[in-house]
Coordinates of C-alpha atoms and ligand atoms in Angstrom, one line a residue:
M11 CA 23.5 17.7 -17.8
S12 CA 21.9 14.5 -19.1
T13 CA 21.6 11.6 -16.6
A14 CA 20.6 9.2 -19.4
G15 CA 22.3 5.8 -19.1
T16 CA 22.1 2.2 -20.1
P17 CA 18.7 0.6 -19.5
R18 CA 18.7 -1.9 -16.7
P19 CA 18.1 -5.5 -18.0
I20 CA 14.5 -6.4 -17.2
A21 CA 13.2 -9.9 -17.8
P22 CA 10.1 -9.9 -20.1
A23 CA 6.6 -9.9 -18.6
Q24 CA 5.7 -13.2 -20.3
G25 CA 3.2 -15.7 -19.1
K26 CA 0.7 -15.5 -16.3
L27 CA 1.2 -13.4 -13.2
G28 CA -0.5 -14.9 -10.1
V29 CA -1.6 -12.2 -7.6
L30 CA -2.0 -13.7 -4.2
C31 CA -4.1 -11.5 -1.8
V32 CA -3.9 -12.1 1.9
G33 CA -7.4 -11.4 2.9
L34 CA -10.4 -11.6 0.6
G35 CA -12.4 -8.7 2.1
A36 CA -13.6 -5.4 0.7
V37 CA -10.3 -4.1 -0.8
A38 CA -9.2 -7.4 -2.3
T39 CA -12.6 -8.3 -3.9
T40 CA -13.1 -4.7 -5.2
F41 CA -9.7 -5.0 -6.8
I42 CA -10.3 -8.4 -8.3
A43 CA -13.8 -7.7 -9.6
G44 CA -12.6 -4.4 -11.0
V45 CA -9.8 -6.0 -13.0
E46 CA -12.3 -8.5 -14.4
L47 CA -14.8 -5.7 -15.3
I48 CA -12.0 -3.8 -17.0
R49 CA -10.9 -6.9 -18.9
R50 CA -14.4 -7.3 -20.2
G51 CA -14.7 -3.7 -21.2
K52 CA -17.3 -2.9 -18.5
A53 CA -15.2 -0.4 -16.5
K54 CA -12.1 1.8 -16.8
P55 CA -9.0 1.5 -14.6
I56 CA -9.6 4.9 -12.9
G57 CA -7.1 5.6 -10.2
S58 CA -4.4 3.3 -11.6
L59 CA -1.2 4.9 -12.7
T60 CA 0.1 1.7 -14.4
Q61 CA -3.0 1.7 -16.6
M62 CA -3.8 5.3 -17.2
G63 CA -0.7 7.3 -16.3
T64 CA 1.8 8.9 -18.8
I65 CA 5.4 9.8 -18.3
R66 CA 7.2 12.7 -19.7
L67 CA 10.6 11.9 -21.3
G68 CA 13.3 14.4 -22.2
K69 CA 12.7 18.1 -22.5
R70 CA 9.3 19.7 -22.8
T71 CA 10.1 20.6 -26.4
E72 CA 10.5 17.0 -27.3
G73 CA 6.8 16.3 -26.7
R74 CA 7.4 12.7 -25.6
A75 CA 4.8 11.5 -23.1
P76 CA 4.0 7.8 -23.6
L77 CA 1.7 5.8 -21.4
I78 CA 3.7 4.2 -18.5
K79 CA 2.5 0.8 -19.6
E80 CA 4.0 1.4 -23.1
F81 CA 7.2 2.7 -21.7
V82 CA 8.1 0.0 -19.2
P83 CA 7.5 -3.7 -19.7
L84 CA 4.5 -4.4 -17.4
A85 CA 2.3 -7.4 -16.9
D86 CA -0.8 -7.2 -19.0
L87 CA -4.2 -7.3 -17.2
N88 CA -5.2 -10.3 -19.2
D89 CA -2.3 -12.3 -17.8
L90 CA -3.4 -11.8 -14.1
V91 CA -4.8 -14.7 -12.2
F92 CA -6.0 -14.3 -8.6
G93 CA -5.7 -16.3 -5.4
A94 CA -6.3 -15.5 -1.7
W95 CA -6.3 -16.7 1.9
D96 CA -9.0 -15.7 4.4
P97 CA -10.3 -17.1 7.7
V98 CA -13.8 -16.4 6.4
P99 CA -14.7 -19.1 3.9
D100 CA -16.8 -16.9 1.6
N101 CA -15.7 -17.0 -2.1
A102 CA -15.0 -13.7 -3.9
Y103 CA -18.7 -13.5 -5.1
Q104 CA -20.1 -13.9 -1.6
S105 CA -17.5 -11.6 -0.1
C106 CA -18.3 -8.9 -2.7
L107 CA -22.0 -9.0 -1.8
H108 CA -21.2 -9.0 1.9
C109 CA -18.9 -6.0 1.6
G110 CA -21.4 -4.1 -0.5
V111 CA -18.9 -1.9 -2.2
L112 CA -19.8 -2.7 -5.8
D113 CA -23.3 -2.6 -7.2
K114 CA -24.8 -6.1 -7.1
W115 CA -26.6 -5.8 -10.4
E116 CA -24.2 -3.7 -12.4
H117 CA -20.9 -5.0 -11.3
V118 CA -21.1 -8.2 -9.3
E119 CA -23.8 -10.5 -10.9
P120 CA -22.4 -10.1 -14.5
I121 CA -19.1 -11.7 -13.3
K122 CA -20.6 -14.1 -10.8
D123 CA -19.0 -17.2 -12.3
F124 CA -15.6 -15.7 -12.3
L125 CA -15.8 -14.5 -8.7
Q126 CA -17.3 -17.8 -7.4
A127 CA -14.3 -19.6 -8.7
I128 CA -12.0 -17.7 -6.3
T129 CA -12.3 -19.4 -3.0
P130 CA -9.9 -18.5 -0.1
M131 CA -7.3 -21.0 1.0
P132 CA -7.3 -21.6 4.8
A133 CA -5.6 -18.7 6.5
A134 CA -2.7 -18.6 8.9
F135 CA -4.8 -16.7 11.5
D136 CA -4.9 -16.2 15.2
Q137 CA -7.6 -14.1 16.9
H138 CA -5.0 -12.9 19.4
Y139 CA -3.8 -10.5 16.6
V140 CA -7.2 -9.4 15.3
K141 CA -9.5 -9.4 18.2
K142 CA -12.8 -8.5 16.4
L143 CA -12.6 -11.4 13.9
E144 CA -13.5 -15.0 14.1
G145 CA -12.6 -17.4 11.4
K146 CA -13.3 -21.0 10.6
N147 CA -11.2 -21.3 7.5
V148 CA -7.9 -21.6 9.3
K149 CA -4.8 -23.7 9.2
T150 CA -3.9 -25.7 12.4
A151 CA -0.3 -26.6 13.2
K152 CA 1.9 -27.0 16.2
T153 CA 4.2 -24.2 15.5
K154 CA 4.2 -20.9 13.6
K155 CA 7.1 -22.4 11.5
D156 CA 4.7 -25.2 10.4
L157 CA 2.1 -22.7 9.5
A158 CA 4.6 -20.7 7.5
E159 CA 5.7 -23.9 5.7
A160 CA 2.1 -24.7 4.9
L161 CA 1.8 -21.2 3.3
R162 CA 4.9 -22.0 1.2
K163 CA 3.2 -25.2 0.0
D164 CA 0.1 -23.2 -0.9
I165 CA 2.2 -20.8 -2.9
R166 CA 3.9 -23.6 -4.9
E167 CA 0.6 -25.4 -5.5
F168 CA -1.2 -22.3 -6.7
K169 CA 1.7 -21.5 -9.1
A170 CA 1.6 -25.0 -10.5
K171 CA -2.2 -25.3 -10.7
H172 CA -2.6 -22.0 -12.5
G173 CA 0.4 -22.4 -14.7
C174 CA 1.9 -19.1 -13.5
D175 CA 5.2 -17.8 -14.7
R176 CA 5.5 -15.4 -11.7
L177 CA 3.7 -14.5 -8.5
V178 CA 3.3 -11.5 -6.3
M179 CA 1.7 -11.2 -2.9
V180 CA -0.2 -8.2 -1.4
W181 CA -1.4 -8.0 2.2
C182 CA -5.1 -6.9 1.9
A183 CA -6.0 -8.4 5.3
S184 CA -7.1 -6.9 8.5
T185 CA -4.9 -4.7 10.7
E186 CA -3.2 -6.6 13.4
I187 CA -2.5 -5.5 16.9
F188 CA 0.4 -3.1 17.5
I189 CA 3.8 -4.9 17.8
Q190 CA 7.1 -3.2 18.2
P191 CA 10.3 -4.8 16.8
G192 CA 11.8 -7.0 19.5
P193 CA 14.6 -9.6 19.8
A194 CA 12.8 -12.1 17.5
H195 CA 12.9 -9.6 14.6
Q196 CA 16.5 -8.7 14.7
T197 CA 18.2 -11.6 12.9
L198 CA 16.9 -14.4 10.6
A199 CA 18.2 -17.0 13.1
A200 CA 16.2 -15.4 15.9
F201 CA 13.1 -15.1 13.7
E202 CA 13.2 -18.7 12.6
K203 CA 13.8 -19.8 16.2
G204 CA 10.8 -17.6 17.3
M205 CA 8.6 -19.3 14.7
E206 CA 9.5 -22.7 16.1
T207 CA 8.9 -21.6 19.7
N208 CA 5.6 -19.7 18.9
D209 CA 7.1 -16.3 20.0
P210 CA 4.0 -14.1 20.6
T211 CA 5.8 -11.1 18.8
I212 CA 5.6 -13.1 15.5
A213 CA 2.2 -12.2 14.0
P214 CA 0.5 -14.1 11.1
S215 CA 1.3 -11.4 8.7
M216 CA 5.0 -12.0 9.3
L217 CA 4.5 -15.7 8.4
Y218 CA 3.0 -14.8 5.0
A219 CA 5.9 -12.3 4.4
W220 CA 8.5 -14.9 5.3
A221 CA 6.8 -17.6 3.2
A222 CA 6.6 -15.3 0.2
V223 CA 10.2 -14.2 0.4
M224 CA 11.4 -17.8 0.8
E225 CA 9.5 -18.7 -2.4
G226 CA 11.0 -15.8 -4.3
V227 CA 7.6 -14.0 -4.4
P228 CA 7.6 -10.1 -4.0
F229 CA 5.5 -8.9 -1.0
A230 CA 3.7 -5.6 -0.6
N231 CA 2.0 -4.8 2.7
G232 CA -1.2 -2.8 2.5
A233 CA -1.8 -2.5 6.2
P234 CA 0.1 -0.8 9.0
N235 CA 1.3 -4.1 10.7
L236 CA 5.0 -4.6 11.1
T237 CA 4.9 -7.6 8.8
C238 CA 8.1 -7.3 6.8
D239 CA 9.4 -4.0 8.3
F240 CA 12.2 -5.4 10.5
P241 CA 15.8 -6.4 10.1
A242 CA 15.4 -10.1 9.8
L243 CA 12.9 -10.0 6.9
E244 CA 14.8 -7.1 5.2
Q245 CA 18.0 -9.2 5.3
L246 CA 16.2 -12.3 4.0
A247 CA 14.7 -10.3 1.1
K248 CA 18.2 -9.0 0.2
D249 CA 19.7 -12.5 0.5
K250 CA 17.0 -14.1 -1.7
G251 CA 16.9 -11.2 -4.1
V252 CA 13.2 -10.5 -3.5
A253 CA 11.3 -7.1 -3.5
I254 CA 9.4 -6.2 -0.4
G255 CA 7.7 -3.0 0.9
G256 CA 4.9 -1.3 2.7
K257 CA 3.1 -0.1 4.8
D258 CA -0.5 0.8 4.7
F259 CA -2.2 1.9 1.4
K260 CA -2.3 5.7 1.2
T261 CA -5.8 6.4 0.1
G262 CA -8.0 9.0 1.9
Q263 CA -7.3 11.3 4.7
T264 CA -3.6 10.6 4.9
M265 CA -3.3 11.2 1.1
L266 CA -4.8 14.6 1.6
K267 CA -2.5 15.3 4.6
T268 CA 0.5 14.5 2.5
V269 CA -0.7 17.0 -0.1
L270 CA -1.8 19.8 2.2
S271 CA 1.0 19.8 4.7
P272 CA 3.8 20.3 2.1
M273 CA 1.8 23.3 0.9
F274 CA 1.9 24.9 4.4
K275 CA 5.6 24.2 4.6
A276 CA 6.4 25.5 1.1
R277 CA 4.7 28.8 2.0
M278 CA 6.1 28.9 5.6
L279 CA 2.6 28.9 7.1
G280 CA 2.4 27.7 10.7
V281 CA 0.2 24.8 11.9
A282 CA -1.2 24.9 15.5
G283 CA -3.4 21.9 15.3
W284 CA -4.7 19.2 13.1
Y285 CA -7.7 17.2 14.2
S286 CA -8.8 14.3 12.0
T287 CA -11.7 12.1 12.6
N288 CA -13.4 9.3 10.5
I289 CA -16.6 7.4 10.5
L290 CA -16.7 4.1 8.7
G291 CA -18.9 1.0 9.0
N292 CA -17.1 -1.8 7.1
R293 CA -15.3 -4.8 8.6
D294 CA -12.1 -2.8 8.6
G295 CA -13.8 -0.2 10.7
E296 CA -15.0 -2.9 13.1
V297 CA -11.5 -4.3 13.4
L298 CA -10.1 -0.9 14.0
D299 CA -12.7 -0.4 16.8
D300 CA -10.4 -2.6 18.9
P301 CA -7.9 -0.3 20.6
E302 CA -4.9 -2.6 19.9
S303 CA -5.6 -2.7 16.1
F304 CA -6.3 1.1 16.2
K305 CA -3.0 1.7 17.9
T306 CA -1.2 0.1 14.8
K307 CA -3.2 2.4 12.5
E308 CA -2.7 5.5 14.6
E309 CA 1.0 5.1 14.6
S310 CA 0.9 4.8 10.8
K311 CA -1.2 7.9 10.4
L312 CA 0.5 10.1 13.0
G313 CA 4.1 9.9 11.6
V314 CA 3.2 11.8 8.5
L315 CA 3.0 15.4 9.8
E316 CA 6.1 15.0 11.9
H317 CA 8.2 13.9 8.9
I318 CA 6.8 16.4 6.4
L319 CA 6.7 19.5 8.6
Q320 CA 10.0 18.9 10.4
P321 CA 9.3 20.8 13.6
N322 CA 13.0 20.4 14.6
L323 CA 13.9 22.7 11.6
Y324 CA 10.9 25.0 12.0
P325 CA 10.1 25.2 15.7
D326 CA 8.3 28.6 15.3
L327 CA 5.9 27.1 12.8
Y328 CA 5.4 23.5 13.8
G329 CA 7.0 23.1 17.3
E330 CA 3.6 23.2 19.1
I331 CA 1.4 21.3 16.7
Y332 CA -1.4 19.3 18.3
H333 CA -2.2 16.3 16.1
K334 CA -5.1 13.9 16.8
V335 CA -6.5 11.1 14.7
R336 CA -9.8 9.3 15.5
I337 CA -11.5 6.4 13.8
N338 CA -15.1 5.7 14.8
Y339 CA -17.0 2.5 13.8
Y340 CA -20.4 3.6 12.5
P341 CA -22.2 0.7 10.7
P342 CA -24.7 2.7 8.6
R343 CA -22.0 4.1 6.4
G344 CA -20.6 0.7 5.3
D345 CA -17.5 1.2 3.1
N346 CA -18.4 4.8 2.5
K347 CA -16.1 6.6 4.9
E348 CA -16.4 10.2 5.9
G349 CA -13.1 11.8 7.0
W350 CA -13.1 15.2 8.5
D351 CA -10.1 17.4 9.1
N352 CA -10.0 20.6 11.0
I353 CA -6.7 22.4 10.5
D354 CA -5.7 25.4 12.6
I355 CA -3.0 27.3 10.7
F356 CA -1.5 30.7 11.3
G357 CA 0.1 33.3 9.1
W358 CA 1.8 36.8 9.0
C359 CA 2.1 38.2 12.5
G360 CA 0.7 35.0 13.9
Y361 CA -3.0 35.6 12.8
P362 CA -5.0 32.3 13.0
M363 CA -7.0 30.8 10.1
Q364 CA -8.9 27.5 9.7
I365 CA -9.3 25.0 6.9
K366 CA -12.0 22.3 7.0
V367 CA -11.9 19.3 4.8
D368 CA -14.8 16.8 4.6
F369 CA -13.9 13.9 2.3
L370 CA -16.9 11.6 1.6
C371 CA -14.9 8.8 0.1
R372 CA -15.2 5.1 -0.7
D373 CA -12.4 3.3 1.0
S374 CA -12.1 0.3 -1.2
I375 CA -12.7 2.3 -4.4
L376 CA -9.6 4.3 -3.6
A377 CA -7.6 1.3 -2.5
A378 CA -8.4 -1.2 -5.3
P379 CA -6.2 0.6 -8.0
L380 CA -3.4 0.8 -5.5
V381 CA -3.4 -3.0 -5.1
L382 CA -3.3 -3.3 -8.9
D383 CA -0.4 -0.9 -9.3
L384 CA 1.5 -2.4 -6.4
A385 CA 1.1 -6.0 -7.9
I386 CA 2.2 -4.8 -11.3
F387 CA 5.1 -2.6 -10.0
F388 CA 6.4 -5.2 -7.5
D389 CA 6.4 -7.7 -10.4
L390 CA 8.4 -5.2 -12.5
A391 CA 10.8 -4.6 -9.6
Q392 CA 11.4 -8.4 -9.3
R393 CA 12.0 -8.8 -13.0
A394 CA 14.4 -5.9 -12.9
K395 CA 16.2 -7.5 -10.0
L396 CA 15.6 -4.7 -7.5
S397 CA 15.7 -6.6 -4.3
G398 CA 14.8 -5.6 -0.7
I399 CA 12.8 -2.5 0.2
Q400 CA 11.2 -0.8 -2.8
E401 CA 11.4 2.8 -1.5
W402 CA 10.5 4.1 -5.0
L403 CA 7.0 2.8 -4.4
S404 CA 6.5 5.0 -1.2
F405 CA 3.9 6.9 -3.3
Y406 CA 1.4 4.1 -2.4
F407 CA 2.0 3.9 1.3
K408 CA 1.0 5.9 4.4
S409 CA 4.0 4.8 6.3
P410 CA 6.7 3.9 3.8
Q411 CA 9.3 1.4 4.7
V412 CA 12.8 2.7 4.4
A413 CA 16.3 1.6 5.0
P414 CA 17.6 1.8 8.6
G415 CA 18.8 5.3 9.4
L416 CA 16.6 7.1 6.8
Y417 CA 13.5 9.0 7.4
P418 CA 10.5 8.2 5.1
E419 CA 9.5 10.6 2.3
H420 CA 5.8 11.4 2.7
D421 CA 5.2 14.3 0.4
L422 CA 2.9 12.8 -2.4
F423 CA 4.6 14.8 -5.2
I424 CA 8.1 14.1 -4.1
Q425 CA 7.1 10.4 -4.0
Q426 CA 5.6 10.7 -7.5
T427 CA 8.8 12.3 -8.8
K428 CA 10.9 9.6 -7.2
M429 CA 8.7 6.9 -8.7
K430 CA 8.7 8.4 -12.2
N431 CA 12.5 9.0 -12.1
T432 CA 13.0 5.4 -11.1
L433 CA 11.1 4.3 -14.2
R434 CA 13.1 6.6 -16.4
W435 CA 16.3 5.3 -14.8
L436 CA 15.2 1.7 -15.3
M437 CA 14.8 2.4 -19.0
G438 CA 18.0 4.5 -19.5
E439 CA 16.2 7.9 -19.8
S440 CA 17.3 11.1 -18.1
A441 CA 15.8 12.0 -14.8
I442 CA 13.7 15.1 -14.8
T443 CA 14.9 17.8 -12.5
H444 CA 12.7 20.7 -13.7
L445 CA 15.9 22.9 -13.6
G446 CA 15.5 24.4 -17.1
V447 CA 18.9 26.1 -17.2
E448 CA 18.5 26.8 -20.9
Y449 CA 16.6 30.0 -19.9
Y450 CA 19.8 31.6 -18.6
E451 CA 22.1 30.2 -21.2
Y452 CA 20.7 31.9 -24.3
G453 CA 23.4 33.7 -26.2
E454 CA 26.1 31.9 -24.3
K455 CA 28.2 29.3 -26.0
Ligands
LIG509 N1 -8.8 2.6 1.8 C1 -8.7 1.4 2.3 O1 -9.6 0.7 2.2 C2 -7.5 1.1 3.1 C3 -6.5 2.0 3.2 C4 -5.3 1.6 3.9 C5 -5.2 0.4 4.5 N2 -6.2 -0.5 4.4 C6 -6.1 -1.8 5.0 O2 -6.3 -2.8 4.1 C7 -6.8 -3.9 4.8 C8 -8.0 -4.5 4.2 O3 -9.1 -3.6 4.3 P1 -10.6 -4.1 3.9 O4 -11.5 -2.9 4.0 O5 -10.5 -5.0 2.8 O6 -10.9 -5.0 5.2 P2 -11.9 -6.2 5.3 O7 -12.1 -6.4 6.8 O8 -13.0 -6.1 4.4 O9 -11.0 -7.4 4.7 C9 -9.9 -7.9 5.4 C10 -10.0 -9.4 5.3 O10 -8.8 -10.0 5.9 C11 -9.1 -11.2 6.4 N3 -8.0 -11.6 7.3 C12 -7.8 -11.2 8.6 N4 -6.7 -11.8 9.1 C13 -6.2 -12.6 8.1 C14 -5.1 -13.5 8.0 N5 -4.3 -13.7 9.0 N6 -5.0 -14.2 6.9 C15 -5.8 -14.0 5.8 N7 -6.9 -13.2 5.9 C16 -7.1 -12.5 7.0 C17 -10.5 -10.9 7.1 O11 -11.2 -12.1 7.4 C18 -11.1 -10.1 6.1 O12 -11.9 -10.8 5.2 C19 -7.0 -3.4 6.3 O13 -5.9 -3.8 7.1 C20 -7.1 -2.0 6.1 O14 -6.7 -1.3 7.3 C21 -7.4 -0.2 3.7

């Protein structure tokens, strides 16, 4: 049965799209520099689905598989302009060199002028929420509400100065300390009151999210902070018709986890234990060395197995699983993280087996294309008037934000199917179910 329908009206992707990064560190600068290198024909957008991915349409026999960017109306890379906030005053060129992700001579110096022109706006920052960081480029104000209003002003001024048609904001800043939703997060009135009275459960990331939504700017959260994952912000996003979502870019170890664990479940193989440890030496690693920031990250990483393996449904297979995640700050490695996984599984008659994974990855190289896709897809969502939580973009997140009462979908390939079916639905094409009933209907009328 075809599920094809009427395409959803989508405003055209005309004019400039301003991409506002909160944080101008390793991920943000690798993303920005990479886009410029691609625009100049010096690099390829590897890792980006919006730039390289295709989408099958209709039956396999139809042979239709256009590039996603030719199927849905997406912003063109040449129309992107970049802005950022950071408590560290370094411009994007200095930050690129400091972070040491991209090769200085091959990838940074050739675009020096472009990167130098991107200087961070003073941040809404408070060291209480990121203990290991000190910043001089910060806003001062009496209340959090004043800070948030100053961010709104920045947004408006950036838009006017750069002649942007639309904006999108992506949190690429440090992981804040662990905060659980409390009274100040339940209603918009309580949240706004909390900003006025400097409620300690309102972190800077929440101020950015509030400012973005108030300005009609879609907001994606690349870190595990609460940020916009609470009722007050969700309601505001709905009321204002703004797209929001998060949390935490799904890049390295957790991406592997969300591929391997569905395999165990699909084959009904048991898991006794999963020990994951990482060493990394960038500023993110330093920030995560603080137990309070690590706690936020840990929560984001731990939830994955529980949701995928469903020990409540399969107590014999996953009821006793021992899951541990460690992150160790180890400066010599810089941005080149090493993530080890030891997985103790068991099979027929309970016989034990082991799997070892050693992922020598580059954190920001994996994260940069995600920032690009999120900026481009959140802009699409906004133009298609998909407001509130963008669950169809769970594909990009370690800890996907979902509507109250729903559990998040973590399996990478279910997330991919959901995302591609959403694109098909937007354009009035049939969803692909992989059912293939034609096999059994030969000869029948
Ligand atoms: N693969 C990945 O790299 C990956 C994956 C998932 C999540 N993340 C998350 O992405 C974020 C960025 O990672 P990174 O490697 O670029 O870290 P980074 O430390 O290099 O950059 C973060 C930047 O944010 C700035 N910052 C901190 N608080 C701020 C605030 N209130 N306002 C504006 N700027 C602020 C810092 O000064 C710093 O320059 C981290 O939270 C990290 O946990 C990264």
